[in-house]
Coordinates of C-alpha atoms in Angstrom, one line a residue:
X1040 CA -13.8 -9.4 -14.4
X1041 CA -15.7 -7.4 -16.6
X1042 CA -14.4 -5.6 -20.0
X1043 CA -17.3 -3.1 -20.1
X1044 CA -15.8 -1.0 -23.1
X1045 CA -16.1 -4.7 -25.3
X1046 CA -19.2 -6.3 -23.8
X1047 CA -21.0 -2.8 -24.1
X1048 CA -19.8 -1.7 -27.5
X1049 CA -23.1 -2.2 -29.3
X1050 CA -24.6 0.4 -26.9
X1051 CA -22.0 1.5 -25.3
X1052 CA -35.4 -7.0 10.5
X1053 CA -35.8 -3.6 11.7
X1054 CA -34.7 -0.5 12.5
X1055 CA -34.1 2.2 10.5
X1056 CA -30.9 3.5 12.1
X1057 CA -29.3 6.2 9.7
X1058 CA -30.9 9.3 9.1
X1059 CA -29.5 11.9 6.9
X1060 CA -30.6 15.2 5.4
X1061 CA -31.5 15.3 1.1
X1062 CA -27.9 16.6 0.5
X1063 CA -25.8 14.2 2.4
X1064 CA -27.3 11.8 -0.7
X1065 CA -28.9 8.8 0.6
X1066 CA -32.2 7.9 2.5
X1067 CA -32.4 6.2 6.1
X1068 CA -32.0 2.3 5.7
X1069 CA -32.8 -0.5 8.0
X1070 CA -30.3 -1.9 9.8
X1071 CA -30.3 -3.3 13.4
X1072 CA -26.9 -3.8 14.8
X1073 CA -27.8 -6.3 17.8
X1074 CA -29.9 -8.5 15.5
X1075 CA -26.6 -8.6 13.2
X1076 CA -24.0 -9.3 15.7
X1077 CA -26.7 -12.1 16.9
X1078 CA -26.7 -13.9 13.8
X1079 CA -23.0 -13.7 13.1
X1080 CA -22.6 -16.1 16.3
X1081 CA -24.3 -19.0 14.3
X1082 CA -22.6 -18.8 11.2
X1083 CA -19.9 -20.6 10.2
X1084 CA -17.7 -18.9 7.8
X1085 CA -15.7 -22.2 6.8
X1086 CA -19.1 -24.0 5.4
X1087 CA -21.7 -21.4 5.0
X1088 CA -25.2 -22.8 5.2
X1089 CA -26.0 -21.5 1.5
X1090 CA -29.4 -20.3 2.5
X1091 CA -28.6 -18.0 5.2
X1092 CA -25.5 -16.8 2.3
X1093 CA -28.1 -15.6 0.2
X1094 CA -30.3 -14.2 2.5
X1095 CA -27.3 -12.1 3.8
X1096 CA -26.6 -10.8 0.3
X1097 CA -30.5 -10.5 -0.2
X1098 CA -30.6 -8.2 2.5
X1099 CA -27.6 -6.2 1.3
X1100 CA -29.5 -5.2 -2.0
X1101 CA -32.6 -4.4 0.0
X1102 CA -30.7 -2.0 2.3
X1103 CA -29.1 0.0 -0.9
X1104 CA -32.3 0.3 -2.7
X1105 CA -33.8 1.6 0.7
X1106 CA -30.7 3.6 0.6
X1107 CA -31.4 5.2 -2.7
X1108 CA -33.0 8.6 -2.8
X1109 CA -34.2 8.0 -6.7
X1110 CA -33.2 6.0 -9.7
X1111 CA -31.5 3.0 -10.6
X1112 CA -28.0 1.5 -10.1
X1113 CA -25.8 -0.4 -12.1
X1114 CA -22.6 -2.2 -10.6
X1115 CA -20.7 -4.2 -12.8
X1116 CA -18.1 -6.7 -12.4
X1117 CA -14.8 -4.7 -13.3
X1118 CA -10.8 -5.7 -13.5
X1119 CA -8.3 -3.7 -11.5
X1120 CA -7.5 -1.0 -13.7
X1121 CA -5.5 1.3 -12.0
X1122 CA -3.2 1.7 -8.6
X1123 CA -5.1 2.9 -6.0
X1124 CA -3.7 6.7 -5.0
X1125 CA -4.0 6.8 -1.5
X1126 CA -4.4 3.5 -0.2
X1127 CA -3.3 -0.5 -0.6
X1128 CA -5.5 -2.8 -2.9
X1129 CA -5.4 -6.1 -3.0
X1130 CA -6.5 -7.4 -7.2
X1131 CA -10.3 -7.4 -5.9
X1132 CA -10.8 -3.9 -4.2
X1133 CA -11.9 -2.6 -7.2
X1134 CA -14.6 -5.7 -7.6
X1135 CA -15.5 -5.6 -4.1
X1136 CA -18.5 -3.8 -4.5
X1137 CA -20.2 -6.6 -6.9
X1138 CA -19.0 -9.0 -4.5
X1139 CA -20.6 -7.6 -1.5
X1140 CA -24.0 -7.1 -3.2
X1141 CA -24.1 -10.9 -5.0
X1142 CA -21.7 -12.6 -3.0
X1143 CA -19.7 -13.9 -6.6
X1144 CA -16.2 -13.5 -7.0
X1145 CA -13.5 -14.8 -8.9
X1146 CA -14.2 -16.6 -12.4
X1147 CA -18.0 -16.6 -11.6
X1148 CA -18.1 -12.5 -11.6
X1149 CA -16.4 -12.7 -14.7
X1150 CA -18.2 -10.0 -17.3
X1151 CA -20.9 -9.6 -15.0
X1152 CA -23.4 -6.4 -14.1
X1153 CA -26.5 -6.3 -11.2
X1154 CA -29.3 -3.9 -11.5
X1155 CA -30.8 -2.5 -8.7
X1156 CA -34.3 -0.7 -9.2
X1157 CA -36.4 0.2 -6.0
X1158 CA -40.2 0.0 -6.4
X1159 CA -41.9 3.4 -7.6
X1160 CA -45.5 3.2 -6.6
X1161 CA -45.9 6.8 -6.9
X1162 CA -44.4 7.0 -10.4
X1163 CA -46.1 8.2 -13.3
X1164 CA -48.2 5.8 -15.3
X1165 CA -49.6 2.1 -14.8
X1166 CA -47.8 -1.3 -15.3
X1167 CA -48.8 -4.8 -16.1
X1168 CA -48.0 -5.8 -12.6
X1169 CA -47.8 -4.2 -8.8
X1170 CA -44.5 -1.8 -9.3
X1171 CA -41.6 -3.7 -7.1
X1172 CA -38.0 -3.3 -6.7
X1173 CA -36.1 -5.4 -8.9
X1174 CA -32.9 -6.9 -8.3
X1175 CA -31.1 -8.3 -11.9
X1176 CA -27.9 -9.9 -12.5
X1177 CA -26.6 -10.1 -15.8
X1178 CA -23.8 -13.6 -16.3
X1179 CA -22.1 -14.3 -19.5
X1180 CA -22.4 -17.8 -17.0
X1181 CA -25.2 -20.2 -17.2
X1182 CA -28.1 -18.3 -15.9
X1183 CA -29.9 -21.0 -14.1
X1184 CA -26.6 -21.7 -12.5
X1185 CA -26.1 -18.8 -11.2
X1186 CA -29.4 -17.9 -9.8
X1187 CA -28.9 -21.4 -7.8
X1188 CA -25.6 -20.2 -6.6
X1189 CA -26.8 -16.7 -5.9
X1190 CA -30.7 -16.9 -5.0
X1191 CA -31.5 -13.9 -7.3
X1192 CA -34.2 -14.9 -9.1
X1193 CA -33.9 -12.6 -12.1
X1194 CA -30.2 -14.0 -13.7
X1195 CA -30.2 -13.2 -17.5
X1196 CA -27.3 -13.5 -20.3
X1197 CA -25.0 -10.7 -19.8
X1198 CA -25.8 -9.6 -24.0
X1199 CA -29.4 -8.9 -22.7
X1200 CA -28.5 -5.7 -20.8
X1201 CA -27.6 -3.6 -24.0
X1202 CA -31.6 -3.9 -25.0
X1203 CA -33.2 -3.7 -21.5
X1204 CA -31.0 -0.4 -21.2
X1205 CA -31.5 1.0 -24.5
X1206 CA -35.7 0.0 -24.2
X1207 CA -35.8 1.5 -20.9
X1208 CA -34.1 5.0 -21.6
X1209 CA -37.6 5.2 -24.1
X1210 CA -39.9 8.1 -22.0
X1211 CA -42.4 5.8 -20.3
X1212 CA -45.3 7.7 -22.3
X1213 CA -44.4 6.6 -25.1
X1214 CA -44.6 2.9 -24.8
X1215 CA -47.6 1.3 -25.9
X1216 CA -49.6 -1.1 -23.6
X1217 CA -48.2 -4.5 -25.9
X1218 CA -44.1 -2.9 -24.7
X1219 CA -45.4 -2.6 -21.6
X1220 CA -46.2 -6.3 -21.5
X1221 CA -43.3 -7.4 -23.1
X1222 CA -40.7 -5.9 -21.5
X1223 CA -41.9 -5.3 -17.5
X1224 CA -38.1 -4.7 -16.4
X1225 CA -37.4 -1.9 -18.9
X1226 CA -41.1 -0.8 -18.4
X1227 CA -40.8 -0.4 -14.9
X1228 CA -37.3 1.4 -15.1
X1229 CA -38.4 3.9 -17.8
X1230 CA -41.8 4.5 -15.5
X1231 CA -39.4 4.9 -12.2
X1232 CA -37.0 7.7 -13.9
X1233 CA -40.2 9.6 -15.5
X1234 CA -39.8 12.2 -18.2
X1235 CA -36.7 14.3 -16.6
X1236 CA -33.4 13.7 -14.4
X1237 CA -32.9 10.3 -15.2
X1238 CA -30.7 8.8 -12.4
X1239 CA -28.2 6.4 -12.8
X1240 CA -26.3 5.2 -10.1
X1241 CA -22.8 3.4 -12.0
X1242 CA -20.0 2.2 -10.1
X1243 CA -17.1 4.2 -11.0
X1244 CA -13.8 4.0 -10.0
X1245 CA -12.8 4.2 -6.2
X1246 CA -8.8 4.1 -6.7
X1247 CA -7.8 6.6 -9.5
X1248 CA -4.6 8.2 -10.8
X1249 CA -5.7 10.5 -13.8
X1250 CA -2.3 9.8 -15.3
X1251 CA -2.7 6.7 -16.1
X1252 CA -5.2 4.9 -18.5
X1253 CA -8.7 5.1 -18.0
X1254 CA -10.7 2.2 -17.2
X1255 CA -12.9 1.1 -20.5
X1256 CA -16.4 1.5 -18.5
X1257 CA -16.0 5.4 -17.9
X1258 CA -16.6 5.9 -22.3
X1259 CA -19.5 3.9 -21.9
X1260 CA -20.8 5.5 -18.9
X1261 CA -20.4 8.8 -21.0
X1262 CA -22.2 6.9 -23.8
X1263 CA -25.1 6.4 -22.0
X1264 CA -25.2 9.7 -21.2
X1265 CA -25.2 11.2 -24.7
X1266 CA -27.7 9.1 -25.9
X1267 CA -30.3 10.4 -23.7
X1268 CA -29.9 14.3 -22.2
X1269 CA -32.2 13.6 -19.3
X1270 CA -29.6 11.0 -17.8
X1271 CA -27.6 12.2 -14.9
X1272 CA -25.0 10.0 -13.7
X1273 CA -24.2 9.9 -10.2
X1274 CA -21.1 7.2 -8.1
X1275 CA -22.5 4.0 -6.6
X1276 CA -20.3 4.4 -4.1
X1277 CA -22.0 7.4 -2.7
X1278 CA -24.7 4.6 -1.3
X1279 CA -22.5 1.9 -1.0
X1280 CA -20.3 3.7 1.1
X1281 CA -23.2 4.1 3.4
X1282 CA -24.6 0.6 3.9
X1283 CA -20.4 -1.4 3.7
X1284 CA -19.9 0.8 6.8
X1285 CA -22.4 -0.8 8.8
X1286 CA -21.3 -4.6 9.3
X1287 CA -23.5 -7.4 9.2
X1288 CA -23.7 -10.5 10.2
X1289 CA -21.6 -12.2 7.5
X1290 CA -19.3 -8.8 8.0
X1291 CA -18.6 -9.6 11.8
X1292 CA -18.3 -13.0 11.2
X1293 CA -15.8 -13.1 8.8
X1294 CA -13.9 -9.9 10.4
X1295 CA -13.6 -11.7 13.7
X1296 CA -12.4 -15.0 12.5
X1297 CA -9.7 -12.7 10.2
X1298 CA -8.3 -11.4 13.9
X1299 CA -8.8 -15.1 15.3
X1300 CA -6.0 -16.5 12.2
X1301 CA -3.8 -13.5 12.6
X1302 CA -4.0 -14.3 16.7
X1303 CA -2.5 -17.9 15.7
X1304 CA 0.1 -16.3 13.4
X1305 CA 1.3 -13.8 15.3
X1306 CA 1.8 -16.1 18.0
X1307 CA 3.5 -19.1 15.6
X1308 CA 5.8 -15.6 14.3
X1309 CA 6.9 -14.3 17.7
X1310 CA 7.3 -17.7 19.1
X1311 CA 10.1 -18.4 16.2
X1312 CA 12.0 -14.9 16.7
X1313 CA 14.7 -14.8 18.2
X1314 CA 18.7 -13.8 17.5
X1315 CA 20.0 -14.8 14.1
X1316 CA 16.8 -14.7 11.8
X1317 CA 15.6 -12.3 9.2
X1318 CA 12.2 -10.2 9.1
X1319 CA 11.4 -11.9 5.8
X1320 CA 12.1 -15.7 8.0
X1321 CA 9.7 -14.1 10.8
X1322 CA 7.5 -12.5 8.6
X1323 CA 7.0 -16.4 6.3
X1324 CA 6.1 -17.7 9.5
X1325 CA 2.9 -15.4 9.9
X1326 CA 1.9 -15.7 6.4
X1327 CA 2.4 -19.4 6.1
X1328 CA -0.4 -20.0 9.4
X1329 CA -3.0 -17.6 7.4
X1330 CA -2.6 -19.6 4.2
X1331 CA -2.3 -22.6 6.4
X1332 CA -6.3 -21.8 8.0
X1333 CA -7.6 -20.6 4.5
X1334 CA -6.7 -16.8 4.8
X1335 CA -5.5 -14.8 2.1
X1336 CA -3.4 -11.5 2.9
X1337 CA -5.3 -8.1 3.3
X1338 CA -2.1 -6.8 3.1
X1339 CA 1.7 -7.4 2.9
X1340 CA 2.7 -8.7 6.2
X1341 CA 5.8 -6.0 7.9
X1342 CA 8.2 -7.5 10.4
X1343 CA 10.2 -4.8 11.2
X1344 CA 13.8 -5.0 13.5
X1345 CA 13.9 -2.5 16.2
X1346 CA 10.1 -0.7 15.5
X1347 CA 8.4 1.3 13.0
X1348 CA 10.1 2.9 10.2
X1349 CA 9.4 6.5 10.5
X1350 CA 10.6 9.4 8.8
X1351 CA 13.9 9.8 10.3
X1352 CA 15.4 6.0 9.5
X1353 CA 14.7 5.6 5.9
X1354 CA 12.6 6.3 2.8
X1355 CA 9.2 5.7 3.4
X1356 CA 6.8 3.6 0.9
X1357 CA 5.3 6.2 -1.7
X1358 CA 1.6 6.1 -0.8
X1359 CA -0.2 3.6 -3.5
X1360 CA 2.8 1.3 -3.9
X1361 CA 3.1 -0.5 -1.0
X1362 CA 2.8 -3.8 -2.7
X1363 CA 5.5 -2.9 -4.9
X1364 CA 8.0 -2.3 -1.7
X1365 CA 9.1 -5.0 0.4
X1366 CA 8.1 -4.6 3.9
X1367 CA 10.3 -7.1 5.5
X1368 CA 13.8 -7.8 4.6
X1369 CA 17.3 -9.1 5.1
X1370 CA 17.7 -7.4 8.5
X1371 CA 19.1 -9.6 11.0
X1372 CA 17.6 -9.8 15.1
X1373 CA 19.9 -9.2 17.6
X1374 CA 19.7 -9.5 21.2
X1375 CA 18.0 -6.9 22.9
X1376 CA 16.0 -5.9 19.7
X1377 CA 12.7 -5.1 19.4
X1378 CA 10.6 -6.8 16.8
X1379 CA 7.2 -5.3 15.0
X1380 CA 4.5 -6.6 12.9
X1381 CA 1.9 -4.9 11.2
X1382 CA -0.2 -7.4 9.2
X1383 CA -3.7 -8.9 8.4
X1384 CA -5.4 -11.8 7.4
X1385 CA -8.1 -11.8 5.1
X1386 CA -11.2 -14.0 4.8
X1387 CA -13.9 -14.2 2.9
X1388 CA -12.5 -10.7 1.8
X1389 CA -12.8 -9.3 5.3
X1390 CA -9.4 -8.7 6.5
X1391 CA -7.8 -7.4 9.9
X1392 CA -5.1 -4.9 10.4
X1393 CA -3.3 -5.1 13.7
X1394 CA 0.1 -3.9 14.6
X1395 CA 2.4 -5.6 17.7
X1396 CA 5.8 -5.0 19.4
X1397 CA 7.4 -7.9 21.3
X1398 CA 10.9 -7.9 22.6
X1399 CA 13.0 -10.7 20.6
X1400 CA 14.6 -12.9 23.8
X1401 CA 11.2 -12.1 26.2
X1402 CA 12.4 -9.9 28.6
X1403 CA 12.0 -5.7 27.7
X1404 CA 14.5 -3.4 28.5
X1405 CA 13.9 -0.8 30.7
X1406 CA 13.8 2.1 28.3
X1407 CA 11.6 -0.3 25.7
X1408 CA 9.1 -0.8 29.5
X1409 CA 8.8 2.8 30.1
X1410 CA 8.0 3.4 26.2
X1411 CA 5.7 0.3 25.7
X1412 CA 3.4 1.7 28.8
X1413 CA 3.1 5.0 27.2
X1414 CA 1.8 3.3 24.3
X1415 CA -0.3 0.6 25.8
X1416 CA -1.6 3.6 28.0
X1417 CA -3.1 5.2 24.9
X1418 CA -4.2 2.1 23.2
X1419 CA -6.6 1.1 26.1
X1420 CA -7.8 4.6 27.0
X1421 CA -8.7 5.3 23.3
X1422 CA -10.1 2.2 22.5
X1423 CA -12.0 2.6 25.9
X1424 CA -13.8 6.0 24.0
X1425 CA -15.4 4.1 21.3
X1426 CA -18.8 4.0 21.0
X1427 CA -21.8 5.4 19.1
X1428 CA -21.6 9.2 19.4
X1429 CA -17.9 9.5 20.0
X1430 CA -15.9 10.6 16.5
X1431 CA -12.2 10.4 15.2
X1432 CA -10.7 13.3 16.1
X1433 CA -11.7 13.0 19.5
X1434 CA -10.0 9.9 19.8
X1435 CA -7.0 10.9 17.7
X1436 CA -6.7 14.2 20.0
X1437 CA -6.7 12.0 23.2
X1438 CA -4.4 9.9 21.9
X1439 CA -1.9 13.5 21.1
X1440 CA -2.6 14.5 24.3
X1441 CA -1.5 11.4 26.2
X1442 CA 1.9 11.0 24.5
X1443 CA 3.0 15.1 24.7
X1444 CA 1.9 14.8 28.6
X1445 CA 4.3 11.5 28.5
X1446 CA 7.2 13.4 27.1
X1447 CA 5.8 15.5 23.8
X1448 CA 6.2 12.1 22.3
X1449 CA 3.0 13.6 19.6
X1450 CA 5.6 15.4 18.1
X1451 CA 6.7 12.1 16.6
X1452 CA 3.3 10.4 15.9
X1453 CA 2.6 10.6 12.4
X1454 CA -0.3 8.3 12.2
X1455 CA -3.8 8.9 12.4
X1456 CA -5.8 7.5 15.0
X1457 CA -7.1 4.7 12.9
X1458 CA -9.4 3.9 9.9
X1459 CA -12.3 1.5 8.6
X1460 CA -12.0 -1.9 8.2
X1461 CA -13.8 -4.3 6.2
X1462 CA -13.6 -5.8 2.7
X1463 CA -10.7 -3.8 2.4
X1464 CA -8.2 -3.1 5.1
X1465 CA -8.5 0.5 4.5
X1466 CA -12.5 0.2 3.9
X1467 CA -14.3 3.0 2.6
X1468 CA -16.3 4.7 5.3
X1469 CA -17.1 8.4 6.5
X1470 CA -15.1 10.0 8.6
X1471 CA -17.2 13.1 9.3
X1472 CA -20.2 11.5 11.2
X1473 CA -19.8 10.1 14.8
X1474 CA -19.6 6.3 15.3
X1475 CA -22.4 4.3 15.1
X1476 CA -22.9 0.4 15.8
X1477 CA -22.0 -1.4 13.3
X1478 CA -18.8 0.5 12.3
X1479 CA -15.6 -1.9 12.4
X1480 CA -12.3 0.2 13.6
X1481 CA -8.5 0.2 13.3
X1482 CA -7.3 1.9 15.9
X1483 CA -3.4 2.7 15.7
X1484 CA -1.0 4.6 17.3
X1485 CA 2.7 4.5 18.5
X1486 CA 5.7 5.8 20.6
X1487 CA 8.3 6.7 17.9
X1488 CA 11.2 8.9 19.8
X1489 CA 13.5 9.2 16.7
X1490 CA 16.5 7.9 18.5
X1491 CA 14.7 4.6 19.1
X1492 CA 13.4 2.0 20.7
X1493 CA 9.9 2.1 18.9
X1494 CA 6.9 0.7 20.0
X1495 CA 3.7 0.7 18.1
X1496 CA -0.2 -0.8 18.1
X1497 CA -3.2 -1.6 15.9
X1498 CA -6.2 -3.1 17.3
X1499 CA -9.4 -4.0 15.9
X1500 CA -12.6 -3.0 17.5
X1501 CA -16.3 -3.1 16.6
X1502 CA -18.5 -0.3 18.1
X1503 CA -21.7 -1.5 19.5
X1504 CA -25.1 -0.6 21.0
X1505 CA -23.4 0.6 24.2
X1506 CA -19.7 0.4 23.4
X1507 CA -17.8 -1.3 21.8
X1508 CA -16.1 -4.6 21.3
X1509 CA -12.6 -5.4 21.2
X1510 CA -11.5 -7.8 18.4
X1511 CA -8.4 -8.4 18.8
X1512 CA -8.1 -8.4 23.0
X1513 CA -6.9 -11.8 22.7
X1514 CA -3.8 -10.9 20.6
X1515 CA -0.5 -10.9 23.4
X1516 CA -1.0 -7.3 24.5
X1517 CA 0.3 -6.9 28.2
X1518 CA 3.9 -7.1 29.2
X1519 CA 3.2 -10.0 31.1
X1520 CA 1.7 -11.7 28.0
X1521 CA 4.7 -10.8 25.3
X1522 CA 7.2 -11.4 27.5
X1523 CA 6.1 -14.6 28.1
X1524 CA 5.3 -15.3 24.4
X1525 CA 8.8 -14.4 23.1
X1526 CA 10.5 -16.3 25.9
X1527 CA 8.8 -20.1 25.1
X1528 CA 10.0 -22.0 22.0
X1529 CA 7.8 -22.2 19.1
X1530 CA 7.1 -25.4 16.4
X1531 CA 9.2 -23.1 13.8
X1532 CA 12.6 -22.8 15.9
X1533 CA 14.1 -25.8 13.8
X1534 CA 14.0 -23.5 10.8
X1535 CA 16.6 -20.9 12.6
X1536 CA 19.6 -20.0 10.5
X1537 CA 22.1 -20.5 13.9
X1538 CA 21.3 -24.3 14.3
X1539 CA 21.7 -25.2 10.4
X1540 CA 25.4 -23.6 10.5

């Protein structure tokens, strides 16, 4: 993870589908949905062929620079520097960006920085070659090693970018035909950003607290700045944003086997509930069957007793911290509970989110029926509006409407309807433009009478040329289905605290 402030110290196919006005920031990029969602059926996530790898992350840095209105953009390889504000992070968030352009991670996106610069055939001035859009990575790693591993061509020692930057901030008339020559990559960046508005896209951060210590790359972002007036400095993440919204095919892939692992845990963890163990025993049950099939955690898993902590049992989790605040504890089942999950696998970085409600000895209660078809009433009718052209608040709004008609049960929703999913379980995504394929959904809700019982959902769904697809349908859902699932005996029952006394 890169230590910009010490490495930079010396200077510091198919369709184009999105179209936006100038001001929204970003040009229309090609993506095709259909020819994604085709192509994620024949990879395998486990052993990636490493050719079609690198043709997925090829096509990622085409799409930005198609993406980008002017300029050039610099993402670097960064550490987590801060606690996110709003939102749950898992120690990558912050270097997911990288990631999802060079598909590196771990200790080989160590120190690390790509350059993106689209062609600029109409610029000002002539170069040495056919202008072209350039895609650099800079390694402190063995370049030739990397390129392998990567398929960018271009891989050069990370101590190289200080001079290509510092060359290429030079106005382009004033380099003489022999720089020109010598130096094509700074040469065709100066001769893209021409004599004014020099426009550099850097990734900044996306989780800040401005009480806490900044992270070392913002001085030499401001560095770069001072040294040449013309530059203007604008967020990465203002594109990326734009292009991690729409899934691909590794995307879909690796978000639908995420919901296939938690499927298996969920069932392995409600299986093994019953009277007599914890939330944390139920919860190490879940977790254990993601690590077991190569999953990581998008978040920490929450097995709850009873339902959903709201507002009126307890002290809620301080938004940002919810790492820090154990989600599952000593409470004990009982008979006749109620037990909840909210929890996601992750893999390959794509994690899922979905929430479920099971009753602990298989047979609901007739007050926990009547409040489990409320909310399995707005689960399916909202996840049967999404599509392309529907929006958030219509969906949220229908799901408000459906539980105050049910028995002004909205006045104790406090969720949101749902979010985006993706790299990070709360991906970044825009929540002012209407759905389009491609988009990957939480959609979450509950039934959350402050007297109790509880019942709550998450489902993941991917919207799609003419609707949308369900992720997580095969997750235990129906009455029938839970019931049934809490009632048989799971391969974990031997670990029950009742039979070791």
């Amino acid at each position: 993870m890169i230590r910009a402030g010490k490495c930079l110290a010396a200077l510091l196919s198919a369709v184009p589908l999105l179209a936006v006005s100038a001001e929204r920031g970003f040009k229309p990029f090609t993506y095709d949905f259909t020819a994604e969602a085709a192509l994620a059926t024949q990879l395998d996530v486990d052993n990636p062929n490493p050719q079609q790898l690198q043709e997925v992350f090829a096509k990622r840095r085409a799409r930005v620079m198609e993406a980008m209105p002017e300029g050039a953009m610099l993402v670097f390889s960064v550490e987590r520097a801060q606690e996110r504000r709003l939102e749950f992070q898992v120690p990558d968030s912050d270097n997911h960006d990288f990631t999802y352009l060079t598909g590196l991670d771990g200790i080989h996106s160590l120190d690390s920085a790509l350059l993106l610069l689209p062609a600029a055939p109409a610029a000002e001035g002539r170069l040495d070659e056919p202008a072209r859009p350039w895609a650099v990575l800079y390694t402190p790693m063995d370049p030739e090693a990397i390129a392998r591993r990567t398929g960018i061509e271009d891989v050069r020692p990370f101590a190289v970018l200080e001079h290509d930057l510092s060359v290429a901030m030079t106005d382009f008339r004033d380099w003489r035909i022999t720089q020109v020559r010598r130096w094509p990559l700074a040469a065709a960046l100066s001769r893209a950003w021409g004599r004014t508005d020099k426009v550099l896209y850097l990734n900044y951060p996306r989780f800040f607290r401005l009480g806490m210590p900044e992270p070392s790359r913002l001085e030499e972002f401001e560095r770069i700045r001072r040294f040449s007036p013309e530059i203007r400095l604008r967020d990465s993440a203002d594109i990326l944003d734009q292009v991690r919204q729409l899934q691909d095919s590794w995307s879909i892939a690796n978000l639908r086997r995420a919901v296939a692992i938690v499927n298996e845990g969920l069932r392995h963890g409600f299986r093994a509930t019953r009277p007599g163990m914890t939330e944390k025993q139920v919860m190490q049950v879940i977790d254990f069957v993601y690590r077991y099939r190569g999953a990581t955690l998008g978040f920490p898993t929450s097995v709850r007793r009873s339902g959903v902590q709201t507002p009126h049992d307890g002290e809620a989790i301080p938004e940002g911290w919810i790492e820090f605040v154990g989600r599952s504890g000593g409470a004990v089942f009982q008979a006749g509970d109620l037990v909840w999950t909210d929890t996601g696998a992750a893999f390959n970085h794509y994690s899922a989110d979905i929430q479920r409600t099971a009753p602990i000895d298989g047979r609901l209660t007739e007050r926990q029926r009547e409040l489990y078809e409320i909310a399995l009433d707005v689960q399916k009718t909202v996840i049967g509006m999404v599509r392309p052209g529907a929006t958030w608040w219509q969906l949220h709004d229908k799901a408000m409407e459906i539980l105050r008609d049910a028995g002004g049960y909205d006045e104790y929703y406090y969720y949101g309807i749902g979010h985006f999913i993706g790299m990070d379980v709360h991906d970044e995504g825009d929540y002012l433009v209407p759905f389009k394929p491609g988009m990957a959904l939480a959609i979450e809700q509950g039934v959350m009478p402050p007297e109790g019982p509880r019942v709550a959902f998450e489902d993941d769904v991917l919207v799609t040329d003419d609707g949308h697809e369900w992720l997580s349908r095969d997750i235990p859902i129906e009455i029938e289905d839970v019931e049934a699932l809490t009632s048989s005996p799971g391969v974990f029952g031997f670990l029950g605290p009742r039979e070791q006394d």
